[in-house]
Coordinates of C-alpha atoms and ligand atoms in Angstrom, one line a residue:
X29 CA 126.6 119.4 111.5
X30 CA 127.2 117.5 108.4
X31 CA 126.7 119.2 104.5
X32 CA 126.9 117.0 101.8
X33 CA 128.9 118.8 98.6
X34 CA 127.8 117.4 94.9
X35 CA 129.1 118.8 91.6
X36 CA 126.4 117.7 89.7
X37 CA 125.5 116.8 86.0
X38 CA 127.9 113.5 86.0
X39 CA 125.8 110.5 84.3
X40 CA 125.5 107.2 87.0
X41 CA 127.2 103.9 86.6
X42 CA 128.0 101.2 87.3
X43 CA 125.9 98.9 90.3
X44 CA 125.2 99.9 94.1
X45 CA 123.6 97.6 96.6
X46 CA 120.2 98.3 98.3
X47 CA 119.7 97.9 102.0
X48 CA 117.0 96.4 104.4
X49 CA 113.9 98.2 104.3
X50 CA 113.7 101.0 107.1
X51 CA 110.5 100.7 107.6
X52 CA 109.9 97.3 107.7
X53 CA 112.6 96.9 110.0
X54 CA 111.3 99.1 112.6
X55 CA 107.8 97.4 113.2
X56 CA 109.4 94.1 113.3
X57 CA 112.4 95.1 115.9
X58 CA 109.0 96.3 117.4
X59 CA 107.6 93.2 117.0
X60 CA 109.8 91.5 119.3
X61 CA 108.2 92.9 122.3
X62 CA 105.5 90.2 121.8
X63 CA 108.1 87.7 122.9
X64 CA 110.7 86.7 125.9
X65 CA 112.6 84.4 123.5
X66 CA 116.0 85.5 121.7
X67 CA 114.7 87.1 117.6
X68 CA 117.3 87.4 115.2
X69 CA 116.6 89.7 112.5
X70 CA 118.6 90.0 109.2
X71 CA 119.6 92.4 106.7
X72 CA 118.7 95.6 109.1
X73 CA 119.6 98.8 107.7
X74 CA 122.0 99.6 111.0
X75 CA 123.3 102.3 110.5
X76 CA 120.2 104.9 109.7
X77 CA 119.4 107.1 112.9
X78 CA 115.9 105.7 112.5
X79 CA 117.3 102.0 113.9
X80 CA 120.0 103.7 116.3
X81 CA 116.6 105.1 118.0
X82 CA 114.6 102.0 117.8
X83 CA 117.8 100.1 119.3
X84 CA 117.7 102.6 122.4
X85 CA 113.8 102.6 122.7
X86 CA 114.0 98.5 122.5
X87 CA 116.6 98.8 125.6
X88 CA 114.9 101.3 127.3
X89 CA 112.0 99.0 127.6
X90 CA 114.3 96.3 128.9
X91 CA 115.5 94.1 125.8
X92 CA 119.1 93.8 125.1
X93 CA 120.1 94.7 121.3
X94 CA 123.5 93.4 119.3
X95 CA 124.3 94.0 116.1
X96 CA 126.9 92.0 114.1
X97 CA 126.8 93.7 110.3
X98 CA 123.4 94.1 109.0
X99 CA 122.1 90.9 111.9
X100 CA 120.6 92.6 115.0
X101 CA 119.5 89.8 117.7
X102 CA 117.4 90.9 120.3
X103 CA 117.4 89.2 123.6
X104 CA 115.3 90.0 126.9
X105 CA 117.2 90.0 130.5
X106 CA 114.2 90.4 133.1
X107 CA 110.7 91.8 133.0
X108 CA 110.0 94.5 130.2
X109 CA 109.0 97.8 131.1
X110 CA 105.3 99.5 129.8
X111 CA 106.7 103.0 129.7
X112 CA 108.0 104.5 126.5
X113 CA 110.1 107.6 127.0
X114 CA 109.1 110.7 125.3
X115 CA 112.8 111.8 124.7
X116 CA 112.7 108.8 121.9
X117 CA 109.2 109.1 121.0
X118 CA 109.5 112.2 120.2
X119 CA 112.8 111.6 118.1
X120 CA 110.7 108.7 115.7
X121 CA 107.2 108.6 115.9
X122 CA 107.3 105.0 114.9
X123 CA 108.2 104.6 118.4
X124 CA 104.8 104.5 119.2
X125 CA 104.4 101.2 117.9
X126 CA 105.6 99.3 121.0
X127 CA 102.5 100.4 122.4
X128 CA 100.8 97.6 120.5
X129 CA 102.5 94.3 122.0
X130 CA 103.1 95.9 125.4
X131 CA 99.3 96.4 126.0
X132 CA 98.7 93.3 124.6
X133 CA 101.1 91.3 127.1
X134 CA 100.8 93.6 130.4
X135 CA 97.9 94.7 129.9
X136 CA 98.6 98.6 130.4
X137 CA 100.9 100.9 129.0
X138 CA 102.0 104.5 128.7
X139 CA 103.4 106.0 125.8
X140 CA 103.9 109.6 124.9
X141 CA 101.6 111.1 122.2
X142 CA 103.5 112.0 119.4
X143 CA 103.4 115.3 117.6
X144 CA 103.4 116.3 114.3
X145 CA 106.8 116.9 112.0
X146 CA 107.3 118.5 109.0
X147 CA 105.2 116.8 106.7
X148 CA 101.8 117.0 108.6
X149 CA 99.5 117.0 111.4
X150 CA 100.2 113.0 111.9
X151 CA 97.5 111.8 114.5
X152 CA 96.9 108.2 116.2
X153 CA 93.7 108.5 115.9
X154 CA 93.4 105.4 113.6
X155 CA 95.5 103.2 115.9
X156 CA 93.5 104.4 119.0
X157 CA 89.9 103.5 117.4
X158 CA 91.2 99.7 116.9
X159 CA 92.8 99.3 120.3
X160 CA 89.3 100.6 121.5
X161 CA 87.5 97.9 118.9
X162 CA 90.1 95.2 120.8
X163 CA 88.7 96.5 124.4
X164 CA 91.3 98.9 125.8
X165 CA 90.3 102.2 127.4
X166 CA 92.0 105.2 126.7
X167 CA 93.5 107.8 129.2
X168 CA 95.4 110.9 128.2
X169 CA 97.5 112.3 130.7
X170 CA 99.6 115.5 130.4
X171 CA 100.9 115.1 127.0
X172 CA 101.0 110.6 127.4
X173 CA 98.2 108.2 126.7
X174 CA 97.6 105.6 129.0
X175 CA 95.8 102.3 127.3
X176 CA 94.5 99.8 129.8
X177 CA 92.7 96.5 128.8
X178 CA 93.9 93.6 131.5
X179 CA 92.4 91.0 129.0
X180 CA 92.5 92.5 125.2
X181 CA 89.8 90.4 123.3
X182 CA 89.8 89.6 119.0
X183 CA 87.5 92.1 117.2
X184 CA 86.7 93.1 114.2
X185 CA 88.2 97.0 113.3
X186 CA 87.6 98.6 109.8
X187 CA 89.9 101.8 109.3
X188 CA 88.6 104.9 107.7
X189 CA 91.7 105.2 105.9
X190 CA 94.4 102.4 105.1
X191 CA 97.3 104.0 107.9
X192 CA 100.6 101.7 107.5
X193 CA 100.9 102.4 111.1
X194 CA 97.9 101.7 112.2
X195 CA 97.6 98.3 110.8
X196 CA 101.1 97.2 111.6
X197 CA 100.4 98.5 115.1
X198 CA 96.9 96.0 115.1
X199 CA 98.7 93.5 113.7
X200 CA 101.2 93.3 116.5
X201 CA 99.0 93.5 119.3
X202 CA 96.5 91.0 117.5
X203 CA 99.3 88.4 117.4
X204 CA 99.0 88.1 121.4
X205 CA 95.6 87.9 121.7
X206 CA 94.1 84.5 121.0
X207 CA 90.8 84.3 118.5
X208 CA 90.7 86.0 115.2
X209 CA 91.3 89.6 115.1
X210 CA 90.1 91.0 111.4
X211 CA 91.2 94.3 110.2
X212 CA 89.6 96.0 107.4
X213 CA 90.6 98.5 104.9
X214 CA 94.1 97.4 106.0
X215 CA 97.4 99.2 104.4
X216 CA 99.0 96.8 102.0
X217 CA 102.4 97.7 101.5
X218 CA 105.4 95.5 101.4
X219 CA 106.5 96.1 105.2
X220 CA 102.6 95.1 105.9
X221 CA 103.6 91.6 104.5
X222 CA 107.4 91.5 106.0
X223 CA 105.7 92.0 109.5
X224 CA 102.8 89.5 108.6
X225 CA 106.0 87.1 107.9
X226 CA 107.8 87.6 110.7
X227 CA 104.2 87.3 113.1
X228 CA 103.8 84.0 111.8
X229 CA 107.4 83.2 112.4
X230 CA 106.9 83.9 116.2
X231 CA 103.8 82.0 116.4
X232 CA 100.9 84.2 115.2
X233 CA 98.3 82.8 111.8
X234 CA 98.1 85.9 109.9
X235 CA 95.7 85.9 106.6
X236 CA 95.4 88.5 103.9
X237 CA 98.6 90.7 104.2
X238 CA 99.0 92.5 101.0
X239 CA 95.4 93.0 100.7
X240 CA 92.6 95.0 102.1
X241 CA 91.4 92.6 105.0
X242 CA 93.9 91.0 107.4
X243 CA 92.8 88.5 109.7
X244 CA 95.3 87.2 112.7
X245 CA 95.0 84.4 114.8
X246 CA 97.4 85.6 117.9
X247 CA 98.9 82.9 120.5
X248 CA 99.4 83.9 124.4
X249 CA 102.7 82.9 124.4
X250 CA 104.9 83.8 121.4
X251 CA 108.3 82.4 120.5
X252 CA 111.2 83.6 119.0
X253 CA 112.4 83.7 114.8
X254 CA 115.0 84.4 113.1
X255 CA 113.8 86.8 110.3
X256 CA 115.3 88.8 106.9
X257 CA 113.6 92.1 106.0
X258 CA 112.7 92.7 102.5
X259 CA 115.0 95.4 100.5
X260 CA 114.6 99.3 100.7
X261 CA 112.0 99.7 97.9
X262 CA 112.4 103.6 98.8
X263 CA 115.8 103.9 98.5
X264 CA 115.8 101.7 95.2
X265 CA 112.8 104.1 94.2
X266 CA 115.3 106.9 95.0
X267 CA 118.4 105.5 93.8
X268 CA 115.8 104.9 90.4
X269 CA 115.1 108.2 89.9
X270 CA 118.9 110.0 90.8
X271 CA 120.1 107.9 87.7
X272 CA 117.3 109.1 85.4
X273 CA 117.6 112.5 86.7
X274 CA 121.6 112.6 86.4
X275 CA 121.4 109.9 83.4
X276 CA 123.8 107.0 82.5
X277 CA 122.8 103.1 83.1
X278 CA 122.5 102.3 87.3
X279 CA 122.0 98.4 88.2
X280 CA 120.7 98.5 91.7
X281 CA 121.6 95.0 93.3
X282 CA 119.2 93.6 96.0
X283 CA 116.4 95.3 94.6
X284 CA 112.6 93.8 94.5
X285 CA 110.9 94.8 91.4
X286 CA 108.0 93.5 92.4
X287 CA 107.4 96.3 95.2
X288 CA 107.7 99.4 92.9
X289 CA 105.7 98.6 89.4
X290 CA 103.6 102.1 90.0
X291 CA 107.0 103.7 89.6
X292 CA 108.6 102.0 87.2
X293 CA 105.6 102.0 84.6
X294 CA 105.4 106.0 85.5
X295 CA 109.6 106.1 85.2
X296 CA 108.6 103.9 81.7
X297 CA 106.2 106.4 80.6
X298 CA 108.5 109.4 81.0
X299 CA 111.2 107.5 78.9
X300 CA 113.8 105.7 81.3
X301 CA 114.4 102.1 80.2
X302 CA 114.0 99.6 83.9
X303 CA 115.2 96.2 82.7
X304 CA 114.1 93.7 85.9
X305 CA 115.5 90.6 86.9
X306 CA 115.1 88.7 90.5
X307 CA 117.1 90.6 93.0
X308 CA 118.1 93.5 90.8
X309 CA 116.9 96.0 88.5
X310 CA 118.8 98.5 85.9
X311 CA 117.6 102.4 84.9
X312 CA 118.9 104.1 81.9
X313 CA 118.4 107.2 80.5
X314 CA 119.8 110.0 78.4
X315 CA 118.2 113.1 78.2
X316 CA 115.5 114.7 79.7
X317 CA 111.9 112.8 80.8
X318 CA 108.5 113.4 79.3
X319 CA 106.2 115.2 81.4
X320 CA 104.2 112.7 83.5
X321 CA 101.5 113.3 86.1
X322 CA 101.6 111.4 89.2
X323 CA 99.2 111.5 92.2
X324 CA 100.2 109.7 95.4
X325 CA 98.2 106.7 96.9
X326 CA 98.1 104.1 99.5
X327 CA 100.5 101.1 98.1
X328 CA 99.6 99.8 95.3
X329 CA 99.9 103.6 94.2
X330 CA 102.4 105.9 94.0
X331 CA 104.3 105.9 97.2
X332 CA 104.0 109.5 99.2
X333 CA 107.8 108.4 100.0
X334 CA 108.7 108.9 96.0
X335 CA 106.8 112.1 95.5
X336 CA 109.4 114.5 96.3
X337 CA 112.3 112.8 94.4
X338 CA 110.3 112.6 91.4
X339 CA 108.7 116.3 91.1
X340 CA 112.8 116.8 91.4
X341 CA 113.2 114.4 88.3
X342 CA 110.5 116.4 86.7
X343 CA 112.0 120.2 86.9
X344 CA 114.1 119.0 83.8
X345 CA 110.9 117.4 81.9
X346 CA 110.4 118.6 78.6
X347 CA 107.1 119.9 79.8
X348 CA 104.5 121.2 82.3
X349 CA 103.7 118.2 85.0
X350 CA 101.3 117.7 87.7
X351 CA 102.2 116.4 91.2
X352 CA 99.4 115.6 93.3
X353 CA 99.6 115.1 97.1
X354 CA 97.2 112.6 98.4
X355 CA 98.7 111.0 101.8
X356 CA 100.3 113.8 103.9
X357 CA 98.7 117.4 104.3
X358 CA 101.8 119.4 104.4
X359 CA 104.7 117.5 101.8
X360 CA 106.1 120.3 99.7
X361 CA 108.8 121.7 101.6
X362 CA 111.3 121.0 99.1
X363 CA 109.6 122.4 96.4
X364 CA 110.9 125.7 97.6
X365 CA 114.7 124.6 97.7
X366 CA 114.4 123.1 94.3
X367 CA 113.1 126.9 93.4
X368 CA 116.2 128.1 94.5
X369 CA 118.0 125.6 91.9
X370 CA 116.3 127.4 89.4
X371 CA 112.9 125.0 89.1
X372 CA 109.6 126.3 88.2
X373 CA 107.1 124.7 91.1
X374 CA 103.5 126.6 92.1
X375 CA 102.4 125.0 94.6
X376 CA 98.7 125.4 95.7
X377 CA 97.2 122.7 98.2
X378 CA 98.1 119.5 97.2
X379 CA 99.5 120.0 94.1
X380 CA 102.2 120.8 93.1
X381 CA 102.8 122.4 88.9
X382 CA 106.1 121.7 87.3
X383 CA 107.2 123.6 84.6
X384 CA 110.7 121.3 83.2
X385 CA 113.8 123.4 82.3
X386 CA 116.8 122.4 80.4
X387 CA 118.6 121.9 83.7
X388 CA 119.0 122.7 87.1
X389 CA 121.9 124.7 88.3
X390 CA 123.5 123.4 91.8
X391 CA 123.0 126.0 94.4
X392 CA 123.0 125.6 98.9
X393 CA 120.0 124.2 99.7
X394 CA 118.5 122.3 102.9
X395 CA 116.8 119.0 104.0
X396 CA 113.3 119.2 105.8
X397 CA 112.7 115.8 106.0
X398 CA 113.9 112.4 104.5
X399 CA 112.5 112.0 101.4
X400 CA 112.7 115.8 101.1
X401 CA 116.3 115.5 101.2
X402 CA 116.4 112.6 98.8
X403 CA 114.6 114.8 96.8
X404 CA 117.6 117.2 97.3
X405 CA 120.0 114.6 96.2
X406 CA 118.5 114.0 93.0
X407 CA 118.1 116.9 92.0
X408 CA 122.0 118.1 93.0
X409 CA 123.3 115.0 91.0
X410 CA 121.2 116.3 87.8
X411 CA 122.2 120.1 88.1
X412 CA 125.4 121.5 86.9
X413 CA 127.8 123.2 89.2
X414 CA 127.8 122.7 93.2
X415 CA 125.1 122.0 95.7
X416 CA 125.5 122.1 99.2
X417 CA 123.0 120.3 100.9
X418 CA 122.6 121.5 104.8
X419 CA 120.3 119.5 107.5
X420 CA 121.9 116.3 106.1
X421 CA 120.7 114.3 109.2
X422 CA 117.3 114.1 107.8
X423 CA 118.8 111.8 104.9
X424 CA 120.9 109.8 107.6
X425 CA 117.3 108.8 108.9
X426 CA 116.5 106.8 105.4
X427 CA 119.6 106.1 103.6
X428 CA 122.7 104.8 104.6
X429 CA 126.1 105.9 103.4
X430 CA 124.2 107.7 100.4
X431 CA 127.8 109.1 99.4
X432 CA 129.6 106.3 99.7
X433 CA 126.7 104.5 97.9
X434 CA 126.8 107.5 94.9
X435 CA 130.7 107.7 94.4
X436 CA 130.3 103.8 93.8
X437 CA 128.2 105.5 91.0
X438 CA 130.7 107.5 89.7
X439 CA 128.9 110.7 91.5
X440 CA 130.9 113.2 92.6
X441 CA 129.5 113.9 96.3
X442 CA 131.2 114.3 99.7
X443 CA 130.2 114.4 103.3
X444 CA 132.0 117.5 105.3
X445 CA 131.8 118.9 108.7
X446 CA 130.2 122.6 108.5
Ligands
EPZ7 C1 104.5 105.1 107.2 O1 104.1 106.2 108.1 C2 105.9 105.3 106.9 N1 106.7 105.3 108.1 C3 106.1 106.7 106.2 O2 107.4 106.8 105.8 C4 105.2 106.7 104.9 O3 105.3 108.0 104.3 C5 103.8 106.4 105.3 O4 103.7 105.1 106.0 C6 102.8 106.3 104.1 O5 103.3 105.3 103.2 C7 107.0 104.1 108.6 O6 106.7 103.0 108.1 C8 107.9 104.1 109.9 P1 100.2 106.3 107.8 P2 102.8 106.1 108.9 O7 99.7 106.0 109.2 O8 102.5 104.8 109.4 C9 97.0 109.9 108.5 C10 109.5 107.9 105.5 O9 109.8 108.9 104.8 N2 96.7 109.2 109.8 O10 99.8 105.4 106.7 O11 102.8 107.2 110.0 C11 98.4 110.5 108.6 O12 98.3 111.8 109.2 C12 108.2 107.9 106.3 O13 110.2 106.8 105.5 C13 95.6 109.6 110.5 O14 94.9 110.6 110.2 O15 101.8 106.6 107.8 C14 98.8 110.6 107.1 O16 98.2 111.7 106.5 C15 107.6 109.2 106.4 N3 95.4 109.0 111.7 C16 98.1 109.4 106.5 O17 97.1 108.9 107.4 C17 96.1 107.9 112.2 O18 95.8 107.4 113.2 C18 99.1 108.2 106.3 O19 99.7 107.8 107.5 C19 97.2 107.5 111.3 C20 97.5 108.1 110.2

């Protein structure tokens, strides 16, 4: 299993490219269930586990999937199968997703129920509640839920909170039903409006992405695009934050301001300077932040996906700090490696009190999830002396070649076999 060695306390510099958003480009690779005809979609982070598994569920359900660089072009040979196998499901939960456009087309489908991870309980009960407001009937069966609904019909489906997966996952199926499906209290991130993009590429009229109420217009019979996905805006978030934690002037290339003003007016607040320009935007900082609360919140909040590399920024604040938890139950785990790194954390519930400390000091510590391990990373490139970072597959899920992508930084950081 791979570590990842840093020697911390080097300032960043320099410029470093962003990929394709992760989690746009799963629901749209998703998407193209909903259609026979050849997608091509563009600037696909390849090379995170995340799409290696969403490659294999895609050809497990019958498409065929090449990759050329970041281009992925899926193609169908012969009828698609309406069975998704838990060995994948259970890998990435986002998996469930092709639930959506398989019910949709056949009519009936079977799809593992996911289980929780690391960061919380995690249930589909959102998703379930507007396939039933569309007309399907639900089954569970040892561990699998079986959706049925020979003729799925527009409705109208108000969530009781805004999932991301839950609206993508509407959306989708929506898009092959004809007459006007309206979702309210829909999830308005970024990847929300990507998919909403790429719907209407294949055929679909979708209104309102991006805000609270989403109506689609779905077609029978779908065609096929050719798509780009937007850029990482949690990488770039991360990437933000590992310059102001380590210091020095970072130009992030490919970036979309646009998707990440909660951060950067916190980021401004706590004293890093975020010059923005289209397609790129540059951090600098020197010295440590100001103490600055955040609480996470559905997009246009604080993303959940930036908590845990900021509370890292903030164990070097000049200050006590307040971290509130508002999205997951259970996303804290790394506030007991950072401990071991010296920081001052109590956790209790969903908050999470920082006390800041001059700095850091590198230590062995281990990944628990993604952003937990980005959280990791941050915090490494800030401390002085070595960190080991152990479970490094967790960060291979969300960022590809972070260490390549950090030396290019000037960071000293490299990827060993343990
Ligand atoms: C998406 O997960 C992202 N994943 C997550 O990114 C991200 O943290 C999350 O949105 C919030 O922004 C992908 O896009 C693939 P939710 P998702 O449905 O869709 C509860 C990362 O690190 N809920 O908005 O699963 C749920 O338990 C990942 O890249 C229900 O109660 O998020 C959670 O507490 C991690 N019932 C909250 O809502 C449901 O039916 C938010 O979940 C669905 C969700």
């Amino acid at each position: 299993m791979d570590q990842l060695i840093i020697d911390g306390g080097r300032p960043l510099r320099g410029s470093v490219r962003m990929s394709g958003s992760k989690n746009a480009a799963l629901p749209i690779l998703i998407a193209t269930l909903l259609t026979d005809e050849p997608c091509t979609v563009d600037n696909v982070p390849v090379l995170l586990r995340d799409l290696r598994t969403t490659f294999r569920l895609l050809e497990s359900l019958g498409k065929s999937v090449e990759i050329s660089g970041s281009q992925v072009r899926v193609t169908a040979h012969g009828s698609l199968k309406t069975q998704a196998p838990y060995e994948i499901v259970k890998q990435m939960r986002a998996s469930v997703l092709a639930a959506g456009p398989l019910l949709a087309r056949f009519g009936l489908v079977r799809v593992p129920i996911p289980g929780g991870c690391a960061i919380g309980l995690r249930p589909i009960d959102i998703h379930l509640k507007g396939f039933a407001a569309l007309g399907a009937r639900e089954i569970a069966d040892s561990g699998d839920i079986i959706l049925s609904a020979p003729r799925l019909r527009a409705g109208r489906v108000r969530f009781k909170f805004p999932s991301v997966g839950a609206t993508e996952h509407l959306m989708m199926a929506a898009a092959a039903v004809p007459g006007a499906t309206v979702i309210e209290n829909a999830a308005r991130e970024p990847e929300i409006e990507d998919l909403a993009v790429f719907l209407g590429r294949l055929g679909a009229k979708v209104r309102g992405a991006g805000t609270a109420r989403i109506e689609v217009r779905g077609e029978r019979t779908l065609h096929g695009a050719v798509h780009a996905v937007i850029p990482d805006r949690i990488e770039t978030g991360t990437f933000m934050l590992a310059a102001a934690a380590a210091t020095g002037r970072l130009t992030l290339l490919g970036a979309e301001p646009r998707h990440l003003k909660a951060v950067t007016a916190k980021m401004r607040a706590a004293g890093a300077k975020i010059d923005e320009s289209a397609g790129s935007m540059t951090v600098s900082m020197s010295g440590r932040p100001r103490p600055v609360a955040i609480a996470t919140a559905p997009h246009p909040g604080f993303p959940t996906d930036l908590q845990a590399p900021w509370l890292a920024w903030m164990c070097r604040a000049s200050g006590r700090s307040r971290v509130t938890e508002t999205v997951f139950e259970n996303r804290f785990l790394h506030a007991a490696e950072l401990r071991r790194m010296g920081a001052h954390i109590a956790v209790t519930g969903s908050e999470a009190l920082v006390s800041g400390i001059e700095r850091l000091s590198g230590a062995p510590i281990m990944a628990s999830d993604i952003r937990a391990g980005a959280a990791l990373l941050v915090a490494g490139l800030a401390a002085g002396g070595r960190t080991t970072i152990s479970r490094v597959y967790h960060i291979d899920r969300g960022y590809e070649r972070v260490e390549v992508k950090l030396r290019g930084a000037g960071a000293r950081i490299r990827r060993v076999k343990a």
